[in-house]
Structure formats: structure tokens, C-alpha cells
PDB file of C-alpha atoms in Angstrom:
ATOM      1  CA  MET F  20       0.021  -0.013  -0.027  1.00 48.00           C
ATOM      2  CA  VAL F  21       1.312   3.399  -0.888  1.00 46.00           C
ATOM      3  CA  LEU F  22       0.904   6.007   1.838  1.00 45.00           C
ATOM      4  CA  PRO F  23       0.163   9.679   0.668  1.00 47.00           C
ATOM      5  CA  ARG F  24       3.127  11.948   1.037  1.00 48.00           C
ATOM      6  CA  LEU F  25       2.464  14.945   3.418  1.00 45.00           C
ATOM      7  CA  SER F  26       3.454  18.339   1.940  1.00 50.00           C
ATOM      8  CA  LEU F  27       4.487  21.003   4.440  1.00 50.00           C
ATOM      9  CA  PRO F  28       5.889  24.438   3.609  1.00 61.00           C
ATOM     10  CA  ALA F  29       9.634  24.449   4.229  1.00 62.00           C
ATOM     11  CA  GLU F  30       9.398  27.402   6.499  1.00 59.00           C
ATOM     12  CA  LEU F  31       6.846  25.673   8.806  1.00 55.00           C
ATOM     13  CA  ALA F  32       8.826  22.552   8.865  1.00 60.00           C
ATOM     14  CA  VAL F  33      12.005  24.335   9.761  1.00 57.00           C
ATOM     15  CA  GLY F  34      10.324  26.354  12.392  1.00 60.00           C
ATOM     16  CA  THR F  35       8.602  23.356  13.862  1.00 59.00           C
ATOM     17  CA  ALA F  36      11.915  21.480  14.046  1.00 60.00           C
ATOM     18  CA  VAL F  37      13.716  24.463  15.652  1.00 54.00           C
ATOM     19  CA  LEU F  38      11.127  24.981  18.251  1.00 56.00           C
ATOM     20  CA  GLY F  39      10.997  21.357  18.933  1.00 60.00           C
ATOM     21  CA  ALA F  40      14.702  21.124  19.513  1.00 58.00           C
ATOM     22  CA  ALA F  41      14.310  24.235  21.888  1.00 55.00           C
ATOM     23  CA  PHE F  42      11.550  22.433  23.849  1.00 52.00           C
ATOM     24  CA  VAL F  43      13.763  19.309  24.206  1.00 49.00           C
ATOM     25  CA  THR F  44      16.769  21.425  25.223  1.00 54.00           C
ATOM     26  CA  GLY F  45      14.548  23.229  27.773  1.00 52.00           C
ATOM     27  CA  VAL F  46      13.446  20.099  29.297  1.00 46.00           C
ATOM     28  CA  PHE F  47      16.980  18.658  29.526  1.00 49.00           C
ATOM     29  CA  LEU F  48      18.269  21.917  30.942  1.00 48.00           C
ATOM     30  CA  GLY F  49      15.465  22.080  33.478  1.00 48.00           C
ATOM     31  CA  ARG F  50      16.586  18.717  34.849  1.00 49.00           C
ATOM     32  CA  ARG F  51      20.279  19.141  34.482  1.00 48.00           C
ATOM     33  CA  VAL F  52      21.060  22.767  35.059  1.00 47.00           C
ATOM     34  CA  PRO F  53      20.283  23.112  38.764  1.00 47.00           C
ATOM     35  CA  ARG F  54      22.963  20.526  39.635  1.00 49.00           C
ATOM     36  CA  TRP F  55      25.427  22.218  37.265  1.00 43.00           C
ATOM     37  CA  LEU F  56      24.810  25.713  38.573  1.00 46.00           C
ATOM     38  CA  SER F  57      25.147  24.732  42.231  1.00 46.00           C
ATOM     39  CA  ALA F  58      28.674  23.309  41.531  1.00 48.00           C
ATOM     40  CA  PRO F  59      31.718  25.334  42.353  1.00 48.00           C
ATOM     41  CA  GLN F  60      32.970  27.539  39.463  1.00 47.00           C
ATOM     42  CA  GLN F  61      36.080  25.495  38.925  1.00 45.00           C
ATOM     43  CA  GLN F  62      34.083  22.219  38.551  1.00 44.00           C
ATOM     44  CA  ARG F  63      31.848  23.888  35.681  1.00 42.00           C
ATOM     45  CA  ARG F  64      32.802  22.554  32.279  1.00 45.00           C
ATOM     46  CA  ARG F  65      33.594  25.208  29.745  1.00 50.00           C
ATOM     47  CA  LEU F  66      30.785  25.335  27.172  1.00 50.00           C
ATOM     48  CA  LEU F  67      32.453  27.307  24.405  1.00 57.00           C
ATOM     49  CA  PRO F  68      35.662  27.171  22.517  1.00 66.00           C
ATOM     50  CA  PRO F  69      38.467  29.650  23.593  1.00 73.00           C
ATOM     51  CA  GLU F  70      37.716  33.102  22.327  1.00 69.00           C
ATOM     52  CA  ASP F  71      40.670  33.130  19.975  1.00 78.00           C
ATOM     53  CA  ASP F  72      39.735  29.853  18.444  1.00 81.00           C
ATOM     54  CA  PRO F  73      39.740  30.611  14.573  1.00 85.00           C
ATOM     55  CA  LEU F  74      36.822  28.645  13.703  1.00 82.00           C
ATOM     56  CA  TRP F  75      34.829  30.053  16.593  1.00 74.00           C
ATOM     57  CA  GLN F  76      35.719  33.606  15.508  1.00 78.00           C
ATOM     58  CA  TYR F  77      34.637  32.707  11.977  1.00 81.00           C
ATOM     59  CA  VAL F  78      31.247  31.535  13.228  1.00 76.00           C
ATOM     60  CA  LEU F  79      30.906  34.688  15.264  1.00 73.00           C
ATOM     61  CA  SER F  80      31.813  36.925  12.318  1.00 78.00           C
ATOM     62  CA  ARG F  81      29.265  35.362  10.017  1.00 81.00           C
ATOM     63  CA  SER F  82      26.473  34.817  12.467  1.00 82.00           C
ATOM     64  CA  MET F  83      25.416  38.418  13.240  1.00 82.00           C
ATOM     65  CA  ARG F  84      22.837  40.418  11.253  1.00 86.00           C
ATOM     66  CA  GLU F  85      22.699  43.667  13.244  1.00 91.00           C
ATOM     67  CA  HIS F  86      20.733  46.483  11.679  1.00 94.00           C
ATOM     68  CA  PRO F  87      22.856  49.709  11.328  1.00 95.00           C
ATOM     69  CA  ALA F  88      20.423  51.562  13.715  1.00 96.00           C
ATOM     70  CA  LEU F  89      20.700  48.876  16.121  1.00 95.00           C
ATOM     71  CA  ARG F  90      24.515  48.912  16.155  1.00 93.00           C
ATOM     72  CA  SER F  91      24.511  52.725  16.628  1.00 95.00           C
ATOM     73  CA  LEU F  92      22.055  52.440  19.589  1.00 96.00           C
ATOM     74  CA  ARG F  93      24.036  49.577  21.007  1.00 93.00           C
ATOM     75  CA  LYS F  94      27.235  51.603  20.911  1.00 93.00           C
ATOM     76  CA  LEU F  95      25.531  54.712  22.501  1.00 94.00           C
ATOM     77  CA  THR F  96      24.013  52.588  25.234  1.00 93.00           C
ATOM     78  CA  LEU F  97      27.269  51.181  26.189  1.00 91.00           C
ATOM     79  CA  GLU F  98      28.461  54.646  26.940  1.00 93.00           C
ATOM     80  CA  GLN F  99      25.716  55.278  29.425  1.00 91.00           C
ATOM     81  CA  PRO F 100      25.820  54.589  33.145  1.00 87.00           C
ATOM     82  CA  GLN F 101      24.765  50.919  33.595  1.00 84.00           C
ATOM     83  CA  GLY F 102      25.237  50.494  29.981  1.00 83.00           C
ATOM     84  CA  ASP F 103      27.334  47.435  30.391  1.00 81.00           C
ATOM     85  CA  SER F 104      24.279  45.578  31.828  1.00 81.00           C
ATOM     86  CA  MET F 105      22.397  45.804  28.455  1.00 85.00           C
ATOM     87  CA  MET F 106      21.570  42.658  26.579  1.00 86.00           C
ATOM     88  CA  THR F 107      24.274  41.642  24.158  1.00 84.00           C
ATOM     89  CA  CYS F 108      23.762  41.722  20.299  1.00 87.00           C
ATOM     90  CA  GLU F 109      23.838  37.962  20.147  1.00 85.00           C
ATOM     91  CA  GLN F 110      21.128  37.695  22.868  1.00 87.00           C
ATOM     92  CA  ALA F 111      18.923  40.236  21.180  1.00 91.00           C
ATOM     93  CA  GLN F 112      19.359  38.450  17.778  1.00 92.00           C
ATOM     94  CA  LEU F 113      18.439  35.146  19.367  1.00 90.00           C
ATOM     95  CA  LEU F 114      15.204  36.775  20.728  1.00 92.00           C
ATOM     96  CA  ALA F 115      14.380  38.301  17.331  1.00 95.00           C
ATOM     97  CA  ASN F 116      14.813  34.995  15.664  1.00 94.00           C
ATOM     98  CA  LEU F 117      12.572  33.273  18.012  1.00 92.00           C
ATOM     99  CA  ALA F 118       9.943  36.011  17.470  1.00 95.00           C
ATOM    100  CA  ARG F 119      10.296  35.304  13.821  1.00 95.00           C
ATOM    101  CA  LEU F 120       9.772  31.519  14.217  1.00 93.00           C
ATOM    102  CA  ILE F 121       6.589  31.817  16.189  1.00 93.00           C
ATOM    103  CA  LYS F 122       5.314  34.627  13.739  1.00 96.00           C
ATOM    104  CA  ALA F 123       5.016  37.110  16.701  1.00 97.00           C
ATOM    105  CA  GLN F 124       2.732  39.976  16.195  1.00 97.00           C
ATOM    106  CA  LYS F 125       2.850  41.486  19.779  1.00 98.00           C
ATOM    107  CA  ALA F 126       5.675  41.620  22.213  1.00 98.00           C
ATOM    108  CA  LEU F 127       6.335  43.041  25.704  1.00 97.00           C
ATOM    109  CA  ASP F 128       9.819  44.587  26.691  1.00 97.00           C
ATOM    110  CA  ILE F 129       9.984  44.890  30.321  1.00 96.00           C
ATOM    111  CA  GLY F 130      12.857  47.050  31.400  1.00 94.00           C
ATOM    112  CA  SER F 131      13.636  48.718  27.940  1.00 94.00           C
ATOM    113  CA  PHE F 132      16.422  51.267  29.155  1.00 94.00           C
ATOM    114  CA  THR F 133      17.228  52.719  25.627  1.00 95.00           C
ATOM    115  CA  GLY F 134      15.095  50.410  23.749  1.00 96.00           C
ATOM    116  CA  TYR F 135      17.791  48.197  22.148  1.00 96.00           C
ATOM    117  CA  VAL F 136      15.787  45.050  22.562  1.00 96.00           C
ATOM    118  CA  ALA F 137      12.459  46.628  21.771  1.00 97.00           C
ATOM    119  CA  LEU F 138      14.003  47.854  18.490  1.00 97.00           C
ATOM    120  CA  SER F 139      15.406  44.314  17.619  1.00 97.00           C
ATOM    121  CA  LEU F 140      11.951  42.800  18.310  1.00 97.00           C
ATOM    122  CA  ALA F 141      10.214  45.532  16.357  1.00 98.00           C
ATOM    123  CA  LEU F 142      12.455  44.754  13.380  1.00 97.00           C
ATOM    124  CA  ALA F 143      11.480  41.092  13.538  1.00 97.00           C
ATOM    125  CA  LEU F 144       7.693  41.940  13.749  1.00 98.00           C
ATOM    126  CA  PRO F 145       5.535  42.454  10.744  1.00 97.00           C
ATOM    127  CA  ALA F 146       4.412  45.920   9.565  1.00 96.00           C
ATOM    128  CA  THR F 147       1.262  45.583  11.874  1.00 96.00           C
ATOM    129  CA  GLY F 148       3.332  44.378  14.741  1.00 97.00           C
ATOM    130  CA  GLN F 149       3.533  46.083  18.172  1.00 98.00           C
ATOM    131  CA  VAL F 150       6.231  46.175  21.031  1.00 98.00           C
ATOM    132  CA  ILE F 151       4.870  47.435  24.339  1.00 98.00           C
ATOM    133  CA  ALA F 152       8.103  48.875  25.982  1.00 97.00           C
ATOM    134  CA  CYS F 153       8.014  49.261  29.701  1.00 97.00           C
ATOM    135  CA  GLU F 154      10.631  51.712  31.404  1.00 96.00           C
ATOM    136  CA  VAL F 155      10.448  53.693  34.576  1.00 95.00           C
ATOM    137  CA  ASP F 156      12.881  56.330  33.425  1.00 93.00           C
ATOM    138  CA  ALA F 157      12.245  58.458  30.317  1.00 94.00           C
ATOM    139  CA  ALA F 158      15.770  59.767  29.855  1.00 94.00           C
ATOM    140  CA  PRO F 159      17.372  56.600  28.388  1.00 94.00           C
ATOM    141  CA  THR F 160      14.449  55.865  25.927  1.00 94.00           C
ATOM    142  CA  GLU F 161      14.780  59.322  24.557  1.00 94.00           C
ATOM    143  CA  LEU F 162      18.305  58.481  23.668  1.00 95.00           C
ATOM    144  CA  GLY F 163      16.969  55.606  21.888  1.00 96.00           C
ATOM    145  CA  ARG F 164      14.036  57.135  20.072  1.00 97.00           C
ATOM    146  CA  PRO F 165      15.995  58.650  17.174  1.00 97.00           C
ATOM    147  CA  PHE F 166      17.347  55.234  16.230  1.00 97.00           C
ATOM    148  CA  TRP F 167      13.819  53.684  16.377  1.00 97.00           C
ATOM    149  CA  ARG F 168      13.026  56.396  13.801  1.00 97.00           C
ATOM    150  CA  GLU F 169      16.160  55.811  11.821  1.00 97.00           C
ATOM    151  CA  ALA F 170      15.243  52.157  11.503  1.00 97.00           C
ATOM    152  CA  GLY F 171      11.655  52.993  10.481  1.00 97.00           C
ATOM    153  CA  GLU F 172      10.253  51.126  13.455  1.00 97.00           C
ATOM    154  CA  GLU F 173       9.131  54.006  15.890  1.00 97.00           C
ATOM    155  CA  GLN F 174       5.435  53.407  15.046  1.00 97.00           C
ATOM    156  CA  LYS F 175       5.636  49.948  16.250  1.00 98.00           C
ATOM    157  CA  ILE F 176       7.066  50.743  19.713  1.00 98.00           C
ATOM    158  CA  ASP F 177       4.580  51.754  22.315  1.00 97.00           C
ATOM    159  CA  LEU F 178       6.603  53.253  25.158  1.00 97.00           C
ATOM    160  CA  ARG F 179       5.039  53.278  28.590  1.00 97.00           C
ATOM    161  CA  VAL F 180       7.025  55.397  31.053  1.00 97.00           C
ATOM    162  CA  ARG F 181       5.869  54.209  34.375  1.00 96.00           C
ATOM    163  CA  PRO F 182       6.427  51.222  36.710  1.00 96.00           C
ATOM    164  CA  ALA F 183       6.104  48.062  34.663  1.00 96.00           C
ATOM    165  CA  LEU F 184       3.659  46.327  37.100  1.00 96.00           C
ATOM    166  CA  GLN F 185       1.370  49.356  36.587  1.00 97.00           C
ATOM    167  CA  THR F 186       1.567  48.893  32.783  1.00 97.00           C
ATOM    168  CA  LEU F 187       1.012  45.070  33.142  1.00 97.00           C
ATOM    169  CA  ASP F 188      -1.946  45.527  35.384  1.00 97.00           C
ATOM    170  CA  GLU F 189      -3.439  48.066  33.007  1.00 97.00           C
ATOM    171  CA  LEU F 190      -3.110  45.696  30.105  1.00 98.00           C
ATOM    172  CA  LEU F 191      -4.930  42.962  32.035  1.00 98.00           C
ATOM    173  CA  ALA F 192      -7.595  45.344  33.014  1.00 98.00           C
ATOM    174  CA  GLU F 193      -7.929  46.184  29.311  1.00 97.00           C
ATOM    175  CA  GLY F 194      -8.670  42.576  28.449  1.00 97.00           C
ATOM    176  CA  ALA F 195      -5.205  41.957  26.720  1.00 97.00           C
ATOM    177  CA  ALA F 196      -4.721  38.595  28.615  1.00 97.00           C
ATOM    178  CA  GLY F 197      -3.456  35.997  26.043  1.00 96.00           C
ATOM    179  CA  THR F 198      -2.844  38.505  23.254  1.00 97.00           C
ATOM    180  CA  PHE F 199       0.938  38.756  23.364  1.00 97.00           C
ATOM    181  CA  ASP F 200       3.202  36.311  21.599  1.00 96.00           C
ATOM    182  CA  MET F 201       6.352  37.124  23.524  1.00 95.00           C
ATOM    183  CA  ALA F 202       7.700  38.840  26.718  1.00 94.00           C
ATOM    184  CA  VAL F 203      11.229  39.818  27.550  1.00 94.00           C
ATOM    185  CA  ILE F 204      11.855  40.397  31.265  1.00 91.00           C
ATOM    186  CA  ASP F 205      15.232  42.409  31.903  1.00 89.00           C
ATOM    187  CA  ALA F 206      14.252  44.583  34.859  1.00 87.00           C
ATOM    188  CA  ASP F 207      14.651  44.705  38.632  1.00 84.00           C
ATOM    189  CA  LYS F 208      15.170  41.157  40.024  1.00 76.00           C
ATOM    190  CA  GLU F 209      13.210  41.946  43.191  1.00 80.00           C
ATOM    191  CA  SER F 210       9.994  42.021  41.022  1.00 85.00           C
ATOM    192  CA  CYS F 211      10.995  39.211  38.603  1.00 82.00           C
ATOM    193  CA  SER F 212       8.494  36.576  39.869  1.00 81.00           C
ATOM    194  CA  THR F 213       5.635  38.974  39.939  1.00 90.00           C
ATOM    195  CA  TYR F 214       6.526  40.181  36.282  1.00 91.00           C
ATOM    196  CA  TYR F 215       6.490  36.528  35.236  1.00 87.00           C
ATOM    197  CA  GLU F 216       3.208  35.650  36.976  1.00 89.00           C
ATOM    198  CA  LYS F 217       1.545  38.553  35.083  1.00 94.00           C
ATOM    199  CA  CYS F 218       3.121  37.646  31.745  1.00 92.00           C
ATOM    200  CA  LEU F 219       1.805  34.092  32.152  1.00 90.00           C
ATOM    201  CA  LYS F 220      -1.644  35.772  31.827  1.00 94.00           C
ATOM    202  CA  LEU F 221      -0.705  38.122  28.983  1.00 96.00           C
ATOM    203  CA  VAL F 222       1.228  35.706  26.762  1.00 94.00           C
ATOM    204  CA  ARG F 223      -0.709  33.259  24.742  1.00 93.00           C
ATOM    205  CA  SER F 224      -0.353  29.499  24.947  1.00 90.00           C
ATOM    206  CA  GLY F 225       2.855  28.630  22.758  1.00 88.00           C
ATOM    207  CA  GLY F 226       4.318  31.997  23.343  1.00 91.00           C
ATOM    208  CA  ILE F 227       7.710  32.774  24.712  1.00 90.00           C
ATOM    209  CA  ILE F 228       8.672  34.353  28.140  1.00 88.00           C
ATOM    210  CA  ALA F 229      12.477  35.156  28.254  1.00 88.00           C
ATOM    211  CA  ILE F 230      14.024  36.244  31.560  1.00 83.00           C
ATOM    212  CA  SER F 231      17.530  37.690  31.153  1.00 79.00           C
ATOM    213  CA  ASN F 232      20.337  37.676  33.598  1.00 67.00           C
ATOM    214  CA  TYR F 233      18.208  36.186  36.469  1.00 58.00           C
ATOM    215  CA  THR F 234      21.158  34.597  38.099  1.00 52.00           C
ATOM    216  CA  SER F 235      23.472  37.605  37.808  1.00 50.00           C
ATOM    217  CA  GLU F 236      22.533  38.964  41.238  1.00 48.00           C
ATOM    218  CA  GLY F 237      23.882  36.070  43.218  1.00 48.00           C
ATOM    219  CA  PRO F 238      24.276  32.303  43.415  1.00 46.00           C
ATOM    220  CA  LEU F 239      21.216  30.033  43.297  1.00 45.00           C
ATOM    221  CA  TYR F 240      20.539  27.423  46.034  1.00 43.00           C
ATOM    222  CA  PHE F 241      18.835  24.176  45.535  1.00 43.00           C
ATOM    223  CA  SER F 242      16.908  22.055  47.971  1.00 42.00           C
ATOM    224  CA  GLY F 243      17.676  18.741  46.403  1.00 41.00           C
ATOM    225  CA  SER F 244      14.802  16.349  46.579  1.00 39.00           C
ATOM    226  CA  LEU F 245      12.369  19.059  47.329  1.00 37.00           C
ATOM    227  CA  GLY F 246      12.767  20.349  43.789  1.00 38.00           C
ATOM    228  CA  PHE F 247      12.556  23.940  44.987  1.00 36.00           C
ATOM    229  CA  SER F 248      15.120  26.603  44.406  1.00 39.00           C
ATOM    230  CA  VAL F 249      15.616  30.063  45.930  1.00 40.00           C
ATOM    231  CA  ASN F 250      17.760  33.005  45.148  1.00 43.00           C
ATOM    232  CA  LYS F 251      18.641  34.002  48.758  1.00 45.00           C
ATOM    233  CA  LYS F 252      19.650  37.566  47.957  1.00 45.00           C
ATOM    234  CA  HIS F 253      16.019  38.449  46.857  1.00 44.00           C
ATOM    235  CA  ASN F 254      14.225  35.500  48.351  1.00 44.00           C
ATOM    236  CA  ILE F 255      12.730  34.810  44.986  1.00 47.00           C
ATOM    237  CA  PRO F 256      11.120  31.226  44.491  1.00 49.00           C
ATOM    238  CA  LEU F 257      12.300  29.717  41.175  1.00 51.00           C
ATOM    239  CA  HIS F 258       9.584  26.939  40.876  1.00 51.00           C
ATOM    240  CA  PHE F 259       8.037  29.032  38.145  1.00 51.00           C
ATOM    241  CA  PHE F 260      10.811  28.039  35.851  1.00 51.00           C
ATOM    242  CA  GLU F 261       9.392  24.558  35.540  1.00 49.00           C
ATOM    243  CA  ASN F 262       6.630  25.899  33.331  1.00 47.00           C
ATOM    244  CA  PHE F 263       8.575  27.484  30.506  1.00 44.00           C
ATOM    245  CA  PHE F 264      11.674  27.103  28.370  1.00 44.00           C
ATOM    246  CA  PHE F 265      14.751  27.922  30.480  1.00 45.00           C
ATOM    247  CA  LEU F 266      16.054  30.568  28.100  1.00 47.00           C
ATOM    248  CA  GLU F 267      18.068  32.308  30.914  1.00 43.00           C
ATOM    249  CA  PHE F 268      20.590  29.465  30.706  1.00 41.00           C
ATOM    250  CA  ILE F 269      20.893  30.072  27.074  1.00 42.00           C
ATOM    251  CA  LEU F 270      21.150  33.794  27.403  1.00 43.00           C
ATOM    252  CA  LYS F 271      23.615  33.951  30.254  1.00 41.00           C
ATOM    253  CA  PHE F 272      25.728  30.899  30.217  1.00 40.00           C
ATOM    254  CA  HIS F 273      25.967  29.997  26.459  1.00 41.00           C
ATOM    255  CA  LEU F 274      26.836  33.698  25.631  1.00 42.00           C
ATOM    256  CA  GLN F 275      28.620  34.980  28.723  1.00 41.00           C
ATOM    257  CA  ASN F 276      31.925  34.183  27.046  1.00 40.00           C
ATOM    258  CA  ILE F 277      31.364  35.807  23.771  1.00 43.00           C
ATOM    259  CA  LYS F 278      30.121  39.314  24.863  1.00 45.00           C
ATOM    260  CA  ASN F 279      31.534  42.014  22.748  1.00 44.00           C
ATOM    261  CA  THR F 280      33.348  39.420  20.602  1.00 46.00           C
ATOM    262  CA  SER F 281      31.157  39.420  17.552  1.00 50.00           C
ATOM    263  CA  CYS F 282      29.690  42.916  18.251  1.00 63.00           C
ATOM    264  CA  SER F 283      31.984  45.625  17.435  1.00 61.00           C
TER     265      SER F 283
END
């Protein structure tokens, strides 16, 4: 008996395969990373080749596709106080590619600073897309606005200058639950779990919630068989990480050794 051949668009097939791989990776990391993170630094195995490895440098030099306006904004941001805490160009590109893979239309950027990530996401969204950028200080976002305009994406970025929790509550009150495809959280770590819980309501099923640099504020402590983890510095429970792809590991540990190597 001859079975009919299934026909799938190449883009859909590739996107499904990549997201499937990401899901499997997330499950694996969710089980393996806690033990690895709690080990002493000297016991952690290096994840990447040496920075001066020729092949690695070649891969980095060919992998970035940074828009000129993004590059200019990144350089300006790095000159600002606290600019070195911004997301790297590799991280921003990863998020933008994920947004393209899930065909995102709406995104949240919590902790925008100069709007580098907001612009990266806006460039990845269709013409009708929207990025709601949450920032408590208007000054850094005004530095970024000319570059949003230069890239032709200013109309996609809806800047909300107020505490992010207020903006998230307003969105929920407006009936926006389940209407966002993606949320990026790169703000104060004290409110991280609250941001996450509200984003769970705002982001649709199958969407992406990415938390950047969550473990940068101090070590993680794990309670072994209880399966419960706490960042003692902020007393934030980490059990919520069980429910979504552990992108923090990808953003922080896979990329910590290549910061500013492929972005110049």
C-alpha cells in the first residue's frame, strides 16, 4: 500500500523542527542545570571554545545580522551609566529570531532602558506588529527614540514610562490577556517573579517568556529532593521556571564568554 506524501511548507517544517529542539533542550536543561549551577565555578565545564579559536571567530563573524540603527544604539547605550548591563547583540538576535519563528505580532519588553531590545523585536515583527516597552525612566528611552525612527520602526514601539507592574495591570484590565506572543523581562530582579506571573496571563499559549540575567544577582541555592530553588539575595522562588523554556541558561551561560566578541 502506498501512503500519501504529506506536504508542508519549508518554513513551517524548519520552524517546527527548531522549536521542537528548543523544547527538548529546555526539558533537558530544566533537569540538569540546577546541579550544574550549584557546583563550584572550577568544576563547571567550559561550554564554548576559547575566544581566540579561529573557527569560533569565523562563526561569530558570520552569524550576526545587526541593523545599522541597532548597532549605533548599542554603542551609544554602552557609553551610558549601567550600559554594560544591557543585553548583548547575540542575545537580542536570538530573541528576534525566536519572534520570527513563532510569527509574533505583539511583544512586551519589560525594562527597556534605551530600547535596544524593543527595536530588535520591532524589526522582527510584521508591519502591523507592536512592542510595548516598559521603562520607569524616560531619559534613556529618549536616547533610543532617534534610532527607532532611523530604522523606520518607531510606530511599532509603544513606550509606557511608568512602573512596569502598573503597565501590566493596565493591560490585564483592558482585556489583553493571552494576546501577546512574547515577553522579555530584563528589569529589577526583586519583582521578577511578579513580572513572570503577570506575563503568564498576558502571553498566549505557545508564546515565549524570556528572563535575562536572572542569576547575575547572586548564586542559586537548590533544596535537592524538594525540587525547589531560591535566590537567597532576593528570596525569589524559582519554581515558576518549571513551566517554560529555560532561556535564562541560554542567554547567560552560553553567551557569557562571547560578549563583545562578535559585536564591534
